[in-house]
Amino acid sequence: MTTDAQTHKDKASAWFEELRNQICAAFENLEDTQITGPFTDRPAGRFELTKTQRGTDGDGGGGLMSVMRGGRLFEKVGVNISTVHGTLSPMMIKAMAARKDIPGLEENPVFWASGVSLVAHMNSPKTPAVHMNTRMFWTPNASWFGGGSDLNPMIEVSEDTEFFHAELRKSCDKHDPTYYPKFKDWADEYFMIKHWGEARGVGGIFFDDHDTGDWDADFAFTQDVGRSFLDAFLPITEKRRDETWTEEDRDVQLIKRGRYAEFNLVYDLSLIHISEPTRLRRIS
């Protein structure tokens, strides 16, 4: 492994951990400052941490699951990081070759991957659910980034949708004015629940296999995508979290959650080869 490759890995994994810490601190602060509403008799929510590992002995790396349940604002949220490595299976090699030209992968199918991923579901139907992830994938002859974030309101408010997208556009435009329209369209296509003919939410950005040939520039872009998540999500949450809601609103929320689960089960599992290398298990 070259010195540059190891430096890149170290920088990326350290950043994903830093981003995870920033997000968890911001979410716990939202819990501390939630002083009105039907769930304020509860203690402020806190993340419970569980280490994970890849492989029976953890020889393939691991990560940290951070999960908060039953908070004042968050019903359930997970913010997870992992850094793993190993050998790709023949199925994974075939799947990756269909998406990207990776020289020498069959002869030397080793990999390294690191990333941060979150999904947040809220108590209030007036406060949107949200998803975000960013990641780096490395093989001996190629490395790339992927990720994005998307907003999933139970009851859409157009000004919130516009604000969320405007913040994501800022992070893209700093690097390339073509990024936002391209990655927005990719998200709109990816997060479509095809058997219902409806989107999972109001979209965001999604990118994968991102490698312009300039690792530092691609990493800086990935960092800005991560930073823009809190800039886009926190103001919407702070604006909507004290709004009153009805049982009818709650019914809409449960239907939307069902749609969210359908997407994950029907469509994300159809891409299970993408997540296969990073499959982790809890360390009890």
PDB file of C-alpha atoms in Angstrom:
ATOM      1  CA  MET A   1       0.000   0.000   0.000  1.00  0.00           C
ATOM      2  CA  THR A   2       1.333   3.426  -0.903  1.00  0.00           C
ATOM      3  CA  THR A   3       1.818   6.163   1.663  1.00  0.00           C
ATOM      4  CA  ASP A   4      -0.767   8.294  -0.149  1.00  0.00           C
ATOM      5  CA  ALA A   5      -3.350   5.511   0.025  1.00  0.00           C
ATOM      6  CA  GLN A   6      -2.886   5.068   3.774  1.00  0.00           C
ATOM      7  CA  THR A   7      -3.007   8.838   4.307  1.00  0.00           C
ATOM      8  CA  HIS A   8      -6.247   9.029   2.336  1.00  0.00           C
ATOM      9  CA  LYS A   9      -7.786   6.226   4.380  1.00  0.00           C
ATOM     10  CA  ASP A  10      -6.745   7.822   7.659  1.00  0.00           C
ATOM     11  CA  LYS A  11      -8.129  11.223   6.654  1.00  0.00           C
ATOM     12  CA  ALA A  12     -11.425   9.803   5.451  1.00  0.00           C
ATOM     13  CA  SER A  13     -12.114   7.560   8.448  1.00  0.00           C
ATOM     14  CA  ALA A  14     -11.168  10.355  10.872  1.00  0.00           C
ATOM     15  CA  TRP A  15     -13.544  12.742   9.111  1.00  0.00           C
ATOM     16  CA  PHE A  16     -16.469  10.320   9.193  1.00  0.00           C
ATOM     17  CA  GLU A  17     -15.939   9.883  12.934  1.00  0.00           C
ATOM     18  CA  GLU A  18     -15.747  13.653  13.423  1.00  0.00           C
ATOM     19  CA  LEU A  19     -18.969  14.152  11.440  1.00  0.00           C
ATOM     20  CA  ARG A  20     -20.685  11.469  13.488  1.00  0.00           C
ATOM     21  CA  ASN A  21     -19.658  13.265  16.698  1.00  0.00           C
ATOM     22  CA  GLN A  22     -20.930  16.615  15.404  1.00  0.00           C
ATOM     23  CA  ILE A  23     -24.297  15.161  14.442  1.00  0.00           C
ATOM     24  CA  CYS A  24     -24.793  13.261  17.697  1.00  0.00           C
ATOM     25  CA  ALA A  25     -23.949  16.375  19.735  1.00  0.00           C
ATOM     26  CA  ALA A  26     -26.382  18.478  17.680  1.00  0.00           C
ATOM     27  CA  PHE A  27     -29.175  15.910  18.050  1.00  0.00           C
ATOM     28  CA  GLU A  28     -28.679  15.616  21.808  1.00  0.00           C
ATOM     29  CA  ASN A  29     -28.785  19.411  22.033  1.00  0.00           C
ATOM     30  CA  LEU A  30     -32.159  19.335  20.238  1.00  0.00           C
ATOM     31  CA  GLU A  31     -33.354  16.890  22.880  1.00  0.00           C
ATOM     32  CA  ASP A  32     -32.127  19.169  25.690  1.00  0.00           C
ATOM     33  CA  THR A  33     -33.919  22.198  24.238  1.00  0.00           C
ATOM     34  CA  GLN A  34     -37.225  20.416  23.510  1.00  0.00           C
ATOM     35  CA  ILE A  35     -39.245  21.931  26.377  1.00  0.00           C
ATOM     36  CA  THR A  36     -42.758  21.949  24.899  1.00  0.00           C
ATOM     37  CA  GLY A  37     -44.955  19.259  23.424  1.00  0.00           C
ATOM     38  CA  PRO A  38     -46.439  15.927  24.490  1.00  0.00           C
ATOM     39  CA  PHE A  39     -43.158  14.136  25.253  1.00  0.00           C
ATOM     40  CA  THR A  40     -41.369  16.673  27.437  1.00  0.00           C
ATOM     41  CA  ASP A  41     -42.056  14.632  30.565  1.00  0.00           C
ATOM     42  CA  ARG A  42     -39.416  12.216  29.296  1.00  0.00           C
ATOM     43  CA  PRO A  43     -35.713  12.583  30.016  1.00  0.00           C
ATOM     44  CA  ALA A  44     -33.809  14.177  27.152  1.00  0.00           C
ATOM     45  CA  GLY A  45     -32.778  11.428  24.748  1.00  0.00           C
ATOM     46  CA  ARG A  46     -29.208  10.177  24.661  1.00  0.00           C
ATOM     47  CA  PHE A  47     -27.358   7.938  22.239  1.00  0.00           C
ATOM     48  CA  GLU A  48     -26.562   4.402  23.318  1.00  0.00           C
ATOM     49  CA  LEU A  49     -23.286   3.162  21.844  1.00  0.00           C
ATOM     50  CA  THR A  50     -22.629  -0.373  20.621  1.00  0.00           C
ATOM     51  CA  LYS A  51     -19.393  -1.527  19.030  1.00  0.00           C
ATOM     52  CA  THR A  52     -19.619  -3.652  15.905  1.00  0.00           C
ATOM     53  CA  GLN A  53     -17.130  -5.847  14.104  1.00  0.00           C
ATOM     54  CA  ARG A  54     -16.713  -7.478  10.723  1.00  0.00           C
ATOM     55  CA  GLY A  55     -15.711 -11.117  10.938  1.00  0.00           C
ATOM     56  CA  THR A  56     -15.851 -13.507  13.844  1.00  0.00           C
ATOM     57  CA  ASP A  57     -12.733 -12.085  15.469  1.00  0.00           C
ATOM     58  CA  GLY A  58     -13.098  -8.526  14.245  1.00  0.00           C
ATOM     59  CA  ASP A  59     -10.185  -9.031  11.895  1.00  0.00           C
ATOM     60  CA  GLY A  60     -12.115  -7.213   9.158  1.00  0.00           C
ATOM     61  CA  GLY A  61     -12.481  -3.956  11.081  1.00  0.00           C
ATOM     62  CA  GLY A  62     -15.598  -2.617  12.727  1.00  0.00           C
ATOM     63  CA  GLY A  63     -17.490   0.432  13.821  1.00  0.00           C
ATOM     64  CA  LEU A  64     -19.815   2.075  16.279  1.00  0.00           C
ATOM     65  CA  MET A  65     -23.607   2.138  16.333  1.00  0.00           C
ATOM     66  CA  SER A  66     -25.124   5.201  18.034  1.00  0.00           C
ATOM     67  CA  VAL A  67     -28.858   4.784  18.603  1.00  0.00           C
ATOM     68  CA  MET A  68     -31.352   7.018  20.424  1.00  0.00           C
ATOM     69  CA  ARG A  69     -34.873   5.766  21.166  1.00  0.00           C
ATOM     70  CA  GLY A  70     -37.919   7.318  22.792  1.00  0.00           C
ATOM     71  CA  GLY A  71     -36.634  10.848  23.149  1.00  0.00           C
ATOM     72  CA  ARG A  72     -38.578  14.075  23.494  1.00  0.00           C
ATOM     73  CA  LEU A  73     -38.109  14.896  19.806  1.00  0.00           C
ATOM     74  CA  PHE A  74     -36.568  11.809  18.197  1.00  0.00           C
ATOM     75  CA  GLU A  75     -38.586   8.614  18.226  1.00  0.00           C
ATOM     76  CA  LYS A  76     -35.634   6.642  16.887  1.00  0.00           C
ATOM     77  CA  VAL A  77     -32.396   7.728  15.265  1.00  0.00           C
ATOM     78  CA  GLY A  78     -29.204   5.883  14.402  1.00  0.00           C
ATOM     79  CA  VAL A  79     -25.888   7.495  13.501  1.00  0.00           C
ATOM     80  CA  ASN A  80     -23.416   4.767  12.624  1.00  0.00           C
ATOM     81  CA  ILE A  81     -19.799   4.678  11.484  1.00  0.00           C
ATOM     82  CA  SER A  82     -17.643   1.835  10.230  1.00  0.00           C
ATOM     83  CA  THR A  83     -14.191   1.208   8.812  1.00  0.00           C
ATOM     84  CA  VAL A  84     -13.789  -2.290   7.382  1.00  0.00           C
ATOM     85  CA  HIS A  85     -11.541  -4.253   5.065  1.00  0.00           C
ATOM     86  CA  GLY A  86     -11.176  -7.706   3.553  1.00  0.00           C
ATOM     87  CA  THR A  87     -11.574  -9.653   0.326  1.00  0.00           C
ATOM     88  CA  LEU A  88     -14.473  -9.156  -2.060  1.00  0.00           C
ATOM     89  CA  SER A  89     -16.644 -12.142  -2.930  1.00  0.00           C
ATOM     90  CA  PRO A  90     -17.012 -13.229  -6.579  1.00  0.00           C
ATOM     91  CA  MET A  91     -20.611 -11.929  -6.518  1.00  0.00           C
ATOM     92  CA  MET A  92     -19.423  -8.530  -5.319  1.00  0.00           C
ATOM     93  CA  ILE A  93     -16.646  -8.376  -7.922  1.00  0.00           C
ATOM     94  CA  LYS A  94     -19.150  -9.112 -10.693  1.00  0.00           C
ATOM     95  CA  ALA A  95     -21.605  -6.526  -9.394  1.00  0.00           C
ATOM     96  CA  MET A  96     -18.959  -3.838  -9.075  1.00  0.00           C
ATOM     97  CA  ALA A  97     -17.553  -4.587 -12.535  1.00  0.00           C
ATOM     98  CA  ALA A  98     -21.008  -3.949 -13.970  1.00  0.00           C
ATOM     99  CA  ARG A  99     -20.954  -0.426 -12.522  1.00  0.00           C
ATOM    100  CA  LYS A 100     -17.331   0.631 -12.769  1.00  0.00           C
ATOM    101  CA  ASP A 101     -14.105  -0.326 -14.539  1.00  0.00           C
ATOM    102  CA  ILE A 102     -11.707  -1.383 -11.783  1.00  0.00           C
ATOM    103  CA  PRO A 103      -8.441  -2.738 -13.205  1.00  0.00           C
ATOM    104  CA  GLY A 104      -6.985  -5.857 -11.599  1.00  0.00           C
ATOM    105  CA  LEU A 105      -9.856  -6.449  -9.191  1.00  0.00           C
ATOM    106  CA  GLU A 106     -10.251 -10.149  -9.972  1.00  0.00           C
ATOM    107  CA  GLU A 107      -6.521 -10.766  -9.519  1.00  0.00           C
ATOM    108  CA  ASN A 108      -6.342  -8.785  -6.258  1.00  0.00           C
ATOM    109  CA  PRO A 109      -9.862  -8.434  -4.802  1.00  0.00           C
ATOM    110  CA  VAL A 110      -8.990  -6.707  -1.542  1.00  0.00           C
ATOM    111  CA  PHE A 111     -10.977  -3.700  -0.374  1.00  0.00           C
ATOM    112  CA  TRP A 112     -11.246  -1.067   2.345  1.00  0.00           C
ATOM    113  CA  ALA A 113     -14.360   0.993   3.103  1.00  0.00           C
ATOM    114  CA  SER A 114     -15.332   3.646   5.624  1.00  0.00           C
ATOM    115  CA  GLY A 115     -18.398   5.788   6.105  1.00  0.00           C
ATOM    116  CA  VAL A 116     -21.064   7.375   8.262  1.00  0.00           C
ATOM    117  CA  SER A 117     -24.786   6.747   7.863  1.00  0.00           C
ATOM    118  CA  LEU A 118     -27.883   7.998   9.659  1.00  0.00           C
ATOM    119  CA  VAL A 119     -31.658   7.674   9.610  1.00  0.00           C
ATOM    120  CA  ALA A 120     -33.841   9.745  11.940  1.00  0.00           C
ATOM    121  CA  HIS A 121     -37.555   9.287  12.615  1.00  0.00           C
ATOM    122  CA  MET A 122     -39.329  11.864  14.736  1.00  0.00           C
ATOM    123  CA  ASN A 123     -42.181  11.766  17.253  1.00  0.00           C
ATOM    124  CA  SER A 124     -44.027  14.657  15.628  1.00  0.00           C
ATOM    125  CA  PRO A 125     -45.633  14.206  12.200  1.00  0.00           C
ATOM    126  CA  LYS A 126     -44.834  17.870  11.572  1.00  0.00           C
ATOM    127  CA  THR A 127     -41.073  17.267  11.803  1.00  0.00           C
ATOM    128  CA  PRO A 128     -39.527  15.500   8.781  1.00  0.00           C
ATOM    129  CA  ALA A 129     -37.634  12.239   8.907  1.00  0.00           C
ATOM    130  CA  VAL A 130     -34.223  12.360   7.258  1.00  0.00           C
ATOM    131  CA  HIS A 131     -31.456  10.166   5.859  1.00  0.00           C
ATOM    132  CA  MET A 132     -27.789  10.930   5.207  1.00  0.00           C
ATOM    133  CA  ASN A 133     -24.642   8.992   4.426  1.00  0.00           C
ATOM    134  CA  THR A 134     -21.169   9.591   3.045  1.00  0.00           C
ATOM    135  CA  ARG A 135     -18.519   6.953   2.392  1.00  0.00           C
ATOM    136  CA  MET A 136     -15.212   6.089   0.755  1.00  0.00           C
ATOM    137  CA  PHE A 137     -14.406   2.786  -0.969  1.00  0.00           C
ATOM    138  CA  TRP A 138     -10.851   1.707  -1.842  1.00  0.00           C
ATOM    139  CA  THR A 139      -9.325  -1.059  -3.952  1.00  0.00           C
ATOM    140  CA  PRO A 140      -5.634  -1.320  -4.954  1.00  0.00           C
ATOM    141  CA  ASN A 141      -6.201   0.364  -8.326  1.00  0.00           C
ATOM    142  CA  ALA A 142      -9.166   2.663  -7.699  1.00  0.00           C
ATOM    143  CA  SER A 143     -10.974   4.513  -4.934  1.00  0.00           C
ATOM    144  CA  TRP A 144     -14.139   6.584  -4.905  1.00  0.00           C
ATOM    145  CA  PHE A 145     -16.714   8.397  -2.760  1.00  0.00           C
ATOM    146  CA  GLY A 146     -20.487   8.222  -2.462  1.00  0.00           C
ATOM    147  CA  GLY A 147     -23.327   9.548  -0.367  1.00  0.00           C
ATOM    148  CA  GLY A 148     -25.931  12.260  -0.101  1.00  0.00           C
ATOM    149  CA  SER A 149     -28.925  13.194   2.007  1.00  0.00           C
ATOM    150  CA  ASP A 150     -32.676  13.291   1.467  1.00  0.00           C
ATOM    151  CA  LEU A 151     -35.628  14.736   3.381  1.00  0.00           C
ATOM    152  CA  ASN A 152     -38.722  12.682   4.179  1.00  0.00           C
ATOM    153  CA  PRO A 153     -41.526  14.905   5.507  1.00  0.00           C
ATOM    154  CA  MET A 154     -44.723  13.279   6.693  1.00  0.00           C
ATOM    155  CA  ILE A 155     -46.621  16.433   5.730  1.00  0.00           C
ATOM    156  CA  GLU A 156     -44.710  18.404   3.131  1.00  0.00           C
ATOM    157  CA  VAL A 157     -44.167  22.149   3.516  1.00  0.00           C
ATOM    158  CA  SER A 158     -42.886  23.634   0.267  1.00  0.00           C
ATOM    159  CA  GLU A 159     -40.692  26.258   1.926  1.00  0.00           C
ATOM    160  CA  ASP A 160     -38.921  23.532   3.917  1.00  0.00           C
ATOM    161  CA  THR A 161     -38.303  21.522   0.755  1.00  0.00           C
ATOM    162  CA  GLU A 162     -36.879  24.592  -0.972  1.00  0.00           C
ATOM    163  CA  PHE A 163     -34.661  25.428   2.005  1.00  0.00           C
ATOM    164  CA  PHE A 164     -33.291  21.877   2.283  1.00  0.00           C
ATOM    165  CA  HIS A 165     -32.423  21.764  -1.403  1.00  0.00           C
ATOM    166  CA  ALA A 166     -30.918  25.255  -1.349  1.00  0.00           C
ATOM    167  CA  GLU A 167     -28.476  24.221   1.385  1.00  0.00           C
ATOM    168  CA  LEU A 168     -27.460  21.116  -0.534  1.00  0.00           C
ATOM    169  CA  ARG A 169     -27.000  23.185  -3.680  1.00  0.00           C
ATOM    170  CA  LYS A 170     -24.576  25.465  -1.801  1.00  0.00           C
ATOM    171  CA  SER A 171     -22.364  22.513  -0.889  1.00  0.00           C
ATOM    172  CA  CYS A 172     -22.376  21.314  -4.507  1.00  0.00           C
ATOM    173  CA  ASP A 173     -21.856  24.691  -6.162  1.00  0.00           C
ATOM    174  CA  LYS A 174     -18.679  25.296  -4.149  1.00  0.00           C
ATOM    175  CA  HIS A 175     -17.120  22.487  -6.185  1.00  0.00           C
ATOM    176  CA  ASP A 176     -18.924  22.225  -9.523  1.00  0.00           C
ATOM    177  CA  PRO A 177     -22.169  23.873 -10.704  1.00  0.00           C
ATOM    178  CA  THR A 178     -23.110  20.678 -12.531  1.00  0.00           C
ATOM    179  CA  TYR A 179     -23.093  18.590  -9.351  1.00  0.00           C
ATOM    180  CA  TYR A 180     -26.397  19.691  -7.819  1.00  0.00           C
ATOM    181  CA  PRO A 181     -28.667  19.149 -10.847  1.00  0.00           C
ATOM    182  CA  LYS A 182     -26.944  15.860 -11.661  1.00  0.00           C
ATOM    183  CA  PHE A 183     -27.043  14.486  -8.112  1.00  0.00           C
ATOM    184  CA  LYS A 184     -30.564  15.788  -7.470  1.00  0.00           C
ATOM    185  CA  ASP A 185     -31.830  13.897 -10.515  1.00  0.00           C
ATOM    186  CA  TRP A 186     -29.966  10.800  -9.321  1.00  0.00           C
ATOM    187  CA  ALA A 187     -31.690  11.057  -5.919  1.00  0.00           C
ATOM    188  CA  ASP A 188     -35.113  11.564  -7.519  1.00  0.00           C
ATOM    189  CA  GLU A 189     -34.593   8.421  -9.571  1.00  0.00           C
ATOM    190  CA  TYR A 190     -33.060   6.340  -6.792  1.00  0.00           C
ATOM    191  CA  PHE A 191     -35.601   7.156  -4.063  1.00  0.00           C
ATOM    192  CA  MET A 192     -38.652   6.415  -6.191  1.00  0.00           C
ATOM    193  CA  ILE A 193     -41.017   3.738  -4.850  1.00  0.00           C
ATOM    194  CA  LYS A 194     -41.763   2.319  -8.252  1.00  0.00           C
ATOM    195  CA  HIS A 195     -44.663   0.039  -7.363  1.00  0.00           C
ATOM    196  CA  TRP A 196     -46.523   3.028  -5.864  1.00  0.00           C
ATOM    197  CA  GLY A 197     -45.333   5.527  -8.429  1.00  0.00           C
ATOM    198  CA  GLU A 198     -44.351   7.967  -5.695  1.00  0.00           C
ATOM    199  CA  ALA A 199     -41.146   9.324  -4.235  1.00  0.00           C
ATOM    200  CA  ARG A 200     -39.977   8.225  -0.786  1.00  0.00           C
ATOM    201  CA  GLY A 201     -39.710  11.881   0.233  1.00  0.00           C
ATOM    202  CA  VAL A 202     -38.928  15.237  -1.331  1.00  0.00           C
ATOM    203  CA  GLY A 203     -35.479  14.205  -2.481  1.00  0.00           C
ATOM    204  CA  GLY A 204     -32.050  15.640  -1.946  1.00  0.00           C
ATOM    205  CA  ILE A 205     -28.812  14.557  -3.584  1.00  0.00           C
ATOM    206  CA  PHE A 206     -27.298  11.132  -4.221  1.00  0.00           C
ATOM    207  CA  PHE A 207     -23.938  10.259  -5.770  1.00  0.00           C
ATOM    208  CA  ASP A 208     -21.801   7.149  -6.084  1.00  0.00           C
ATOM    209  CA  ASP A 209     -18.592   6.006  -7.807  1.00  0.00           C
ATOM    210  CA  HIS A 210     -17.404   9.606  -7.501  1.00  0.00           C
ATOM    211  CA  ASP A 211     -13.804   9.818  -8.712  1.00  0.00           C
ATOM    212  CA  THR A 212     -12.679  12.827 -10.740  1.00  0.00           C
ATOM    213  CA  GLY A 213      -9.009  11.829 -10.510  1.00  0.00           C
ATOM    214  CA  ASP A 214      -8.362  14.456  -7.826  1.00  0.00           C
ATOM    215  CA  TRP A 215      -8.714  12.706  -4.459  1.00  0.00           C
ATOM    216  CA  ASP A 216      -8.333  15.871  -2.392  1.00  0.00           C
ATOM    217  CA  ALA A 217     -11.057  17.661  -4.356  1.00  0.00           C
ATOM    218  CA  ASP A 218     -13.405  14.675  -4.136  1.00  0.00           C
ATOM    219  CA  PHE A 219     -12.796  14.347  -0.395  1.00  0.00           C
ATOM    220  CA  ALA A 220     -13.411  18.070   0.136  1.00  0.00           C
ATOM    221  CA  PHE A 221     -16.705  17.768  -1.727  1.00  0.00           C
ATOM    222  CA  THR A 222     -17.727  14.759   0.358  1.00  0.00           C
ATOM    223  CA  GLN A 223     -16.908  16.691   3.534  1.00  0.00           C
ATOM    224  CA  ASP A 224     -19.048  19.627   2.412  1.00  0.00           C
ATOM    225  CA  VAL A 225     -21.949  17.300   1.686  1.00  0.00           C
ATOM    226  CA  GLY A 226     -21.645  16.048   5.266  1.00  0.00           C
ATOM    227  CA  ARG A 227     -21.422  19.557   6.712  1.00  0.00           C
ATOM    228  CA  SER A 228     -24.433  20.743   4.740  1.00  0.00           C
ATOM    229  CA  PHE A 229     -26.622  18.083   6.357  1.00  0.00           C
ATOM    230  CA  LEU A 230     -26.894  19.879   9.699  1.00  0.00           C
ATOM    231  CA  ASP A 231     -27.219  23.265   7.964  1.00  0.00           C
ATOM    232  CA  ALA A 232     -30.171  21.892   6.000  1.00  0.00           C
ATOM    233  CA  PHE A 233     -31.897  19.769   8.643  1.00  0.00           C
ATOM    234  CA  LEU A 234     -31.547  21.611  11.954  1.00  0.00           C
ATOM    235  CA  PRO A 235     -33.369  24.854  11.010  1.00  0.00           C
ATOM    236  CA  ILE A 236     -36.353  22.895   9.649  1.00  0.00           C
ATOM    237  CA  THR A 237     -36.524  20.795  12.797  1.00  0.00           C
ATOM    238  CA  GLU A 238     -36.272  23.813  15.081  1.00  0.00           C
ATOM    239  CA  LYS A 239     -39.026  25.569  13.129  1.00  0.00           C
ATOM    240  CA  ARG A 240     -41.511  22.664  13.115  1.00  0.00           C
ATOM    241  CA  ARG A 241     -40.895  20.794  16.356  1.00  0.00           C
ATOM    242  CA  ASP A 242     -43.356  22.798  18.499  1.00  0.00           C
ATOM    243  CA  GLU A 243     -46.246  22.730  16.043  1.00  0.00           C
ATOM    244  CA  THR A 244     -49.359  20.918  17.239  1.00  0.00           C
ATOM    245  CA  TRP A 245     -50.555  17.824  15.438  1.00  0.00           C
ATOM    246  CA  THR A 246     -53.622  15.585  15.339  1.00  0.00           C
ATOM    247  CA  GLU A 247     -54.342  11.869  15.234  1.00  0.00           C
ATOM    248  CA  GLU A 248     -55.066  12.310  11.529  1.00  0.00           C
ATOM    249  CA  ASP A 249     -51.548  13.697  11.134  1.00  0.00           C
ATOM    250  CA  ARG A 250     -50.228  10.667  13.006  1.00  0.00           C
ATOM    251  CA  ASP A 251     -52.087   8.350  10.618  1.00  0.00           C
ATOM    252  CA  VAL A 252     -50.402  10.067   7.677  1.00  0.00           C
ATOM    253  CA  GLN A 253     -47.046   9.640   9.425  1.00  0.00           C
ATOM    254  CA  LEU A 254     -47.580   5.901   9.859  1.00  0.00           C
ATOM    255  CA  ILE A 255     -48.514   5.492   6.195  1.00  0.00           C
ATOM    256  CA  LYS A 256     -45.396   7.382   5.144  1.00  0.00           C
ATOM    257  CA  ARG A 257     -43.277   5.201   7.405  1.00  0.00           C
ATOM    258  CA  GLY A 258     -44.771   2.146   5.773  1.00  0.00           C
ATOM    259  CA  ARG A 259     -43.753   3.498   2.386  1.00  0.00           C
ATOM    260  CA  TYR A 260     -40.249   4.161   3.732  1.00  0.00           C
ATOM    261  CA  ALA A 261     -39.986   0.568   4.950  1.00  0.00           C
ATOM    262  CA  GLU A 262     -41.272  -0.767   1.634  1.00  0.00           C
ATOM    263  CA  PHE A 263     -38.577   1.121  -0.248  1.00  0.00           C
ATOM    264  CA  ASN A 264     -35.840  -0.227   2.001  1.00  0.00           C
ATOM    265  CA  LEU A 265     -37.084  -3.795   1.780  1.00  0.00           C
ATOM    266  CA  VAL A 266     -37.943  -3.933  -1.913  1.00  0.00           C
ATOM    267  CA  TYR A 267     -35.358  -1.676  -3.516  1.00  0.00           C
ATOM    268  CA  ASP A 268     -32.392  -1.258  -1.164  1.00  0.00           C
ATOM    269  CA  LEU A 269     -32.188  -5.027  -0.669  1.00  0.00           C
ATOM    270  CA  SER A 270     -32.064  -5.451  -4.438  1.00  0.00           C
ATOM    271  CA  LEU A 271     -28.688  -3.659  -4.148  1.00  0.00           C
ATOM    272  CA  ILE A 272     -27.503  -5.787  -1.253  1.00  0.00           C
ATOM    273  CA  HIS A 273     -24.190  -6.443  -3.009  1.00  0.00           C
ATOM    274  CA  ILE A 274     -23.266  -2.824  -2.391  1.00  0.00           C
ATOM    275  CA  SER A 275     -23.491  -3.212   1.380  1.00  0.00           C
ATOM    276  CA  GLU A 276     -22.157  -6.781   1.573  1.00  0.00           C
ATOM    277  CA  PRO A 277     -18.548  -5.803   2.345  1.00  0.00           C
ATOM    278  CA  THR A 278     -19.579  -3.630   5.280  1.00  0.00           C
ATOM    279  CA  ARG A 279     -22.018  -6.067   6.904  1.00  0.00           C
ATOM    280  CA  LEU A 280     -21.318  -5.744  10.613  1.00  0.00           C
ATOM    281  CA  ARG A 281     -22.454  -7.472  13.763  1.00  0.00           C
ATOM    282  CA  ARG A 282     -22.842  -6.213  17.311  1.00  0.00           C
ATOM    283  CA  ILE A 283     -20.250  -7.088  19.884  1.00  0.00           C
ATOM    284  CA  SER A 284     -22.236  -8.290  22.882  1.00  0.00           C
TER     285      SER A 284
END
